[in-house]
Amino acid sequence: MVRAILLISLLVGAVSAGVVGPGAPCGGRENESFQLSKACEATCANPVQECLGDCVCNEGYVRNAQGNCVKSEDCSVVQCALNEVYTSCYQECEDKKCFPSDTDGLCGIPPECVPGCYCKRGFVRTPQGKCVKPANCPSNPCELIRCPAGTECVNGDCVPTNTGSDCSTLACLTPGGCAMVQPLVCTGPVNTPCPLVPMCVNANECWHTRCSLGYECVLQETACGSPPCTPHATCQLARI
Ligand SMILES: *[C@@H]1O[C@H](CO)[C@@H](O)[C@H](O)[C@H]1NC(C)=O
């Protein structure tokens, strides 16, 4: 028993490097100290572990989500910005916005309370996240938003460009229907072929084109006098 305590003291001492045993500071961490978790008792199966303790918050302090021991009135770590008010149960859908979406106001019951900040009464949130008077909202949600390459701003959100663009979303009344066409110009890396985009075509030349093995027929936009131009069939190395 005495030897077990001595062993623990040595272990703790190695960690906190200084004062050892119950009540010792926890590696210099504020507001907490080392406490044995139970009365020190060795068992046959585990002669040491039963004596282990832990750093616990000092009396009057509680541990917050960041792992620090603070007074309970200091539990909130959310810092509200200008024109915001703190709430212990924040729900994004209840925050007033410059450009509310259809689902705003249709809030479910949150699974757990997450602290956060609402815009103060009379203020609304811009797509950039600031709370402003409604008169100071940008005139459209995409104003002032710079989307990273490959994405574009739609209703204040940066969404990948051309995602989901295939013929399933484009209804065409042209004889050739919808076809994936390689445009002449596109944004993207130079010297790489433009990604195919859905287009309504008058004729789909690929229907009558056969390419040799390893090649595939790709409709390619060709310059013409007055658009829309008929894309022409090309045989390109098949993409795997
Ligand atoms: C110790 O507690 C005080 C009072 O709650 C708090 O202000 C301080 O940040 C705490 N220290 C640490 C390291 O969390």
Short mmCIF file of C-alpha atoms in Angstrom, two decimals, residues 1-237:
data_model
loop_
_atom_site.label_atom_id
_atom_site.label_comp_id
_atom_site.label_asym_id
_atom_site.label_seq_id
_atom_site.Cartn_x
_atom_site.Cartn_y
_atom_site.Cartn_z
CA MET A 1 0.00 0.00 0.00
CA VAL A 2 2.68 2.47 1.01
CA ARG A 3 4.76 1.35 -1.93
CA ALA A 4 1.80 1.86 -4.28
CA ILE A 5 1.34 5.45 -3.11
CA LEU A 6 5.04 6.05 -3.51
CA LEU A 7 4.89 4.68 -7.06
CA ILE A 8 1.95 6.93 -7.94
CA SER A 9 3.65 9.92 -6.41
CA LEU A 10 6.66 9.26 -8.58
CA LEU A 11 4.47 8.92 -11.69
CA VAL A 12 2.64 12.13 -10.93
CA GLY A 13 5.87 13.83 -10.05
CA ALA A 14 7.24 12.97 -13.45
CA VAL A 15 4.25 14.64 -15.08
CA SER A 16 3.82 17.75 -13.01
CA ALA A 17 7.55 18.10 -12.31
CA GLY A 18 7.37 19.79 -8.97
CA VAL A 19 4.94 19.45 -6.10
CA VAL A 20 3.48 15.96 -6.15
CA GLY A 21 0.45 14.25 -4.70
CA PRO A 22 -3.11 15.38 -4.18
CA GLY A 23 -3.61 19.10 -4.44
CA ALA A 24 -0.65 19.59 -6.75
CA PRO A 25 -1.18 21.98 -9.64
CA CYS A 26 -1.93 20.28 -12.93
CA GLY A 27 1.01 21.03 -15.14
CA GLY A 28 0.52 24.72 -14.54
CA ARG A 29 -3.10 24.64 -15.63
CA GLU A 30 -5.18 27.23 -13.87
CA ASN A 31 -8.17 26.51 -11.62
CA GLU A 32 -7.56 22.77 -11.29
CA SER A 33 -5.52 20.42 -9.20
CA PHE A 34 -4.56 16.78 -8.98
CA GLN A 35 -6.89 14.59 -6.94
CA LEU A 36 -6.87 10.88 -6.32
CA SER A 37 -10.04 9.56 -7.90
CA LYS A 38 -10.66 7.01 -5.12
CA ALA A 39 -9.16 5.95 -1.91
CA CYS A 40 -5.88 4.41 -2.84
CA GLU A 41 -6.39 0.69 -2.84
CA ALA A 42 -4.44 -1.89 -4.73
CA THR A 43 -6.19 -5.00 -6.02
CA CYS A 44 -4.78 -8.41 -6.87
CA ALA A 45 -5.58 -7.84 -10.54
CA ASN A 46 -4.29 -4.32 -10.68
CA PRO A 47 -1.92 -3.30 -7.94
CA VAL A 48 -1.38 0.19 -9.34
CA GLN A 49 -4.30 1.53 -11.34
CA GLU A 50 -6.71 1.78 -8.43
CA CYS A 51 -4.59 4.54 -7.03
CA LEU A 52 -4.61 6.71 -10.12
CA GLY A 53 -6.10 10.13 -9.83
CA ASP A 54 -6.84 12.91 -12.22
CA CYS A 55 -6.75 16.61 -12.58
CA VAL A 56 -10.09 17.93 -11.44
CA CYS A 57 -11.52 21.41 -11.31
CA ASN A 58 -11.08 23.21 -8.02
CA GLU A 59 -14.13 23.75 -5.86
CA GLY A 60 -16.47 26.28 -7.47
CA TYR A 61 -15.10 25.66 -10.96
CA VAL A 62 -16.48 23.56 -13.83
CA ARG A 63 -14.84 22.24 -16.98
CA ASN A 64 -15.95 23.86 -20.26
CA ALA A 65 -15.99 22.38 -23.78
CA GLN A 66 -12.43 23.61 -24.32
CA GLY A 67 -11.21 21.58 -21.36
CA ASN A 68 -10.52 24.57 -19.08
CA CYS A 69 -11.85 24.95 -15.55
CA VAL A 70 -13.86 28.16 -15.25
CA LYS A 71 -16.46 29.66 -12.94
CA SER A 72 -19.89 28.52 -14.16
CA GLU A 73 -20.86 32.10 -15.01
CA ASP A 74 -17.92 32.09 -17.46
CA CYS A 75 -19.09 28.93 -19.21
CA SER A 76 -20.14 30.64 -22.42
CA VAL A 77 -17.18 30.98 -24.73
CA VAL A 78 -19.23 32.39 -27.57
CA GLN A 79 -18.21 35.96 -28.25
CA CYS A 80 -20.96 37.87 -29.98
CA ALA A 81 -20.06 40.42 -32.61
CA LEU A 82 -21.49 43.88 -33.18
CA ASN A 83 -25.33 44.02 -33.21
CA GLU A 84 -25.63 40.43 -31.98
CA VAL A 85 -27.17 38.99 -28.83
CA TYR A 86 -26.08 35.82 -27.08
CA THR A 87 -28.39 32.83 -26.86
CA SER A 88 -27.74 29.51 -25.19
CA CYS A 89 -29.78 27.73 -27.89
CA TYR A 90 -28.89 29.08 -31.32
CA GLN A 91 -30.74 27.93 -34.41
CA GLU A 92 -29.53 29.19 -37.75
CA CYS A 93 -33.04 29.09 -39.23
CA GLU A 94 -34.28 31.55 -36.61
CA ASP A 95 -31.57 34.12 -37.28
CA LYS A 96 -33.01 37.02 -39.30
CA LYS A 97 -31.32 37.41 -42.67
CA CYS A 98 -31.06 39.87 -45.54
CA PHE A 99 -32.08 37.07 -47.90
CA PRO A 100 -34.14 34.54 -46.01
CA SER A 101 -34.51 31.15 -47.62
CA ASP A 102 -37.75 29.20 -47.95
CA THR A 103 -36.87 26.99 -45.03
CA ASP A 104 -36.21 29.86 -42.62
CA GLY A 105 -38.72 29.86 -39.83
CA LEU A 106 -39.40 26.16 -40.25
CA CYS A 107 -37.19 25.18 -37.38
CA GLY A 108 -37.26 21.74 -35.90
CA ILE A 109 -36.49 21.08 -32.27
CA PRO A 110 -32.71 21.11 -31.94
CA PRO A 111 -31.21 17.82 -30.74
CA GLU A 112 -29.09 19.77 -28.28
CA CYS A 113 -28.60 23.39 -27.37
CA VAL A 114 -25.66 25.04 -29.05
CA PRO A 115 -24.80 28.52 -27.82
CA GLY A 116 -24.57 31.20 -30.45
CA CYS A 117 -25.53 34.74 -31.36
CA TYR A 118 -28.62 36.10 -33.05
CA CYS A 119 -28.80 39.43 -34.81
CA LYS A 120 -30.22 42.03 -32.43
CA ARG A 121 -33.85 43.03 -32.89
CA GLY A 122 -34.08 45.27 -35.94
CA PHE A 123 -30.94 43.83 -37.53
CA VAL A 124 -30.50 41.17 -40.20
CA ARG A 125 -27.54 39.04 -41.21
CA THR A 126 -25.76 39.64 -44.52
CA PRO A 127 -24.45 36.67 -46.54
CA GLN A 128 -21.04 37.70 -45.21
CA GLY A 129 -22.28 37.10 -41.66
CA LYS A 130 -22.58 40.66 -40.32
CA CYS A 131 -25.70 41.97 -38.61
CA VAL A 132 -26.85 45.18 -40.29
CA LYS A 133 -29.98 47.32 -40.55
CA PRO A 134 -32.11 45.94 -43.42
CA ALA A 135 -31.44 49.13 -45.39
CA ASN A 136 -27.73 48.26 -45.36
CA CYS A 137 -28.17 44.82 -46.90
CA PRO A 138 -26.36 44.30 -50.20
CA SER A 139 -28.73 44.67 -53.15
CA ASN A 140 -28.27 41.06 -54.21
CA PRO A 141 -27.04 38.08 -52.24
CA CYS A 142 -24.04 37.53 -54.49
CA GLU A 143 -22.76 41.07 -54.20
CA LEU A 144 -19.44 41.17 -52.36
CA ILE A 145 -19.11 37.38 -52.50
CA ARG A 146 -16.05 36.05 -54.24
CA CYS A 147 -16.37 32.36 -54.88
CA PRO A 148 -13.33 30.12 -55.25
CA ALA A 149 -12.44 28.86 -58.73
CA GLY A 150 -14.76 26.17 -59.98
CA THR A 151 -17.69 27.55 -58.03
CA GLU A 152 -20.19 30.30 -58.61
CA CYS A 153 -22.42 32.32 -56.34
CA VAL A 154 -26.07 31.29 -56.31
CA ASN A 155 -28.32 33.08 -53.79
CA GLY A 156 -25.36 33.91 -51.60
CA ASP A 157 -23.85 30.44 -51.60
CA CYS A 158 -20.82 29.29 -53.54
CA VAL A 159 -21.86 26.20 -55.45
CA PRO A 160 -19.73 24.13 -57.81
CA THR A 161 -20.09 25.32 -61.39
CA ASN A 162 -21.88 22.94 -63.74
CA THR A 163 -22.62 20.30 -61.16
CA GLY A 164 -25.59 18.23 -62.03
CA SER A 165 -25.52 19.78 -65.49
CA ASP A 166 -26.38 16.94 -67.73
CA CYS A 167 -29.20 16.24 -70.09
CA SER A 168 -31.45 15.11 -67.26
CA THR A 169 -31.99 18.74 -66.30
CA LEU A 170 -32.33 20.27 -69.74
CA ALA A 171 -35.56 19.80 -71.69
CA CYS A 172 -35.11 20.41 -75.41
CA LEU A 173 -37.66 20.77 -78.22
CA THR A 174 -34.99 20.70 -80.95
CA PRO A 175 -34.86 17.71 -83.36
CA GLY A 176 -31.56 16.51 -81.96
CA GLY A 177 -32.75 16.91 -78.38
CA CYS A 178 -30.24 17.47 -75.62
CA ALA A 179 -26.65 16.45 -76.19
CA MET A 180 -23.44 16.91 -74.26
CA VAL A 181 -21.34 19.36 -76.26
CA GLN A 182 -17.78 20.49 -75.87
CA PRO A 183 -17.94 24.31 -75.90
CA LEU A 184 -15.38 26.38 -77.78
CA VAL A 185 -14.51 28.47 -74.78
CA CYS A 186 -14.72 27.74 -71.11
CA THR A 187 -13.15 28.83 -67.88
CA GLY A 188 -10.64 26.36 -66.61
CA PRO A 189 -7.04 25.36 -67.09
CA VAL A 190 -5.59 26.23 -70.52
CA ASN A 191 -4.55 23.42 -72.85
CA THR A 192 -7.15 21.07 -71.43
CA PRO A 193 -10.33 20.33 -73.34
CA CYS A 194 -13.43 22.11 -72.11
CA PRO A 195 -15.75 19.97 -69.99
CA LEU A 196 -18.91 18.93 -71.82
CA VAL A 197 -22.07 20.93 -71.17
CA PRO A 198 -25.66 20.03 -72.00
CA MET A 199 -27.01 21.84 -75.06
CA CYS A 200 -30.13 21.66 -77.21
CA VAL A 201 -29.00 20.66 -80.70
CA ASN A 202 -30.74 20.59 -84.06
CA ALA A 203 -28.82 17.54 -85.15
CA ASN A 204 -26.70 15.11 -83.22
CA GLU A 205 -24.02 14.05 -85.69
CA CYS A 206 -22.71 11.47 -83.26
CA TRP A 207 -25.77 9.40 -84.01
CA HIS A 208 -24.31 8.73 -87.46
CA THR A 209 -20.64 8.73 -86.63
CA ARG A 210 -18.50 5.74 -85.87
CA CYS A 211 -15.09 6.24 -84.34
CA SER A 212 -12.31 3.66 -84.35
CA LEU A 213 -11.54 1.59 -81.33
CA GLY A 214 -10.29 3.66 -78.39
CA TYR A 215 -11.95 6.80 -79.68
CA GLU A 216 -15.34 8.22 -78.90
CA CYS A 217 -17.61 10.61 -80.70
CA VAL A 218 -17.78 14.04 -79.08
CA LEU A 219 -19.94 16.88 -80.32
CA GLN A 220 -17.78 19.93 -80.54
CA GLU A 221 -19.01 23.47 -80.82
CA THR A 222 -17.71 25.13 -83.99
CA ALA A 223 -17.67 28.80 -84.73
CA CYS A 224 -20.40 30.00 -87.04
CA GLY A 225 -21.90 33.26 -88.22
CA SER A 226 -25.00 33.39 -86.11
CA PRO A 227 -25.39 31.22 -83.01
CA PRO A 228 -26.69 28.80 -82.09
CA CYS A 229 -24.22 26.86 -84.20
CA THR A 230 -24.54 23.21 -84.99
CA PRO A 231 -21.92 21.29 -83.07
CA HIS A 232 -20.00 18.84 -85.22
CA ALA A 233 -18.95 15.31 -84.49
CA THR A 234 -15.29 14.69 -83.67
CA CYS A 235 -13.56 11.49 -82.72
CA GLN A 236 -11.56 11.98 -79.59
CA LEU A 237 -9.42 9.64 -77.55
#
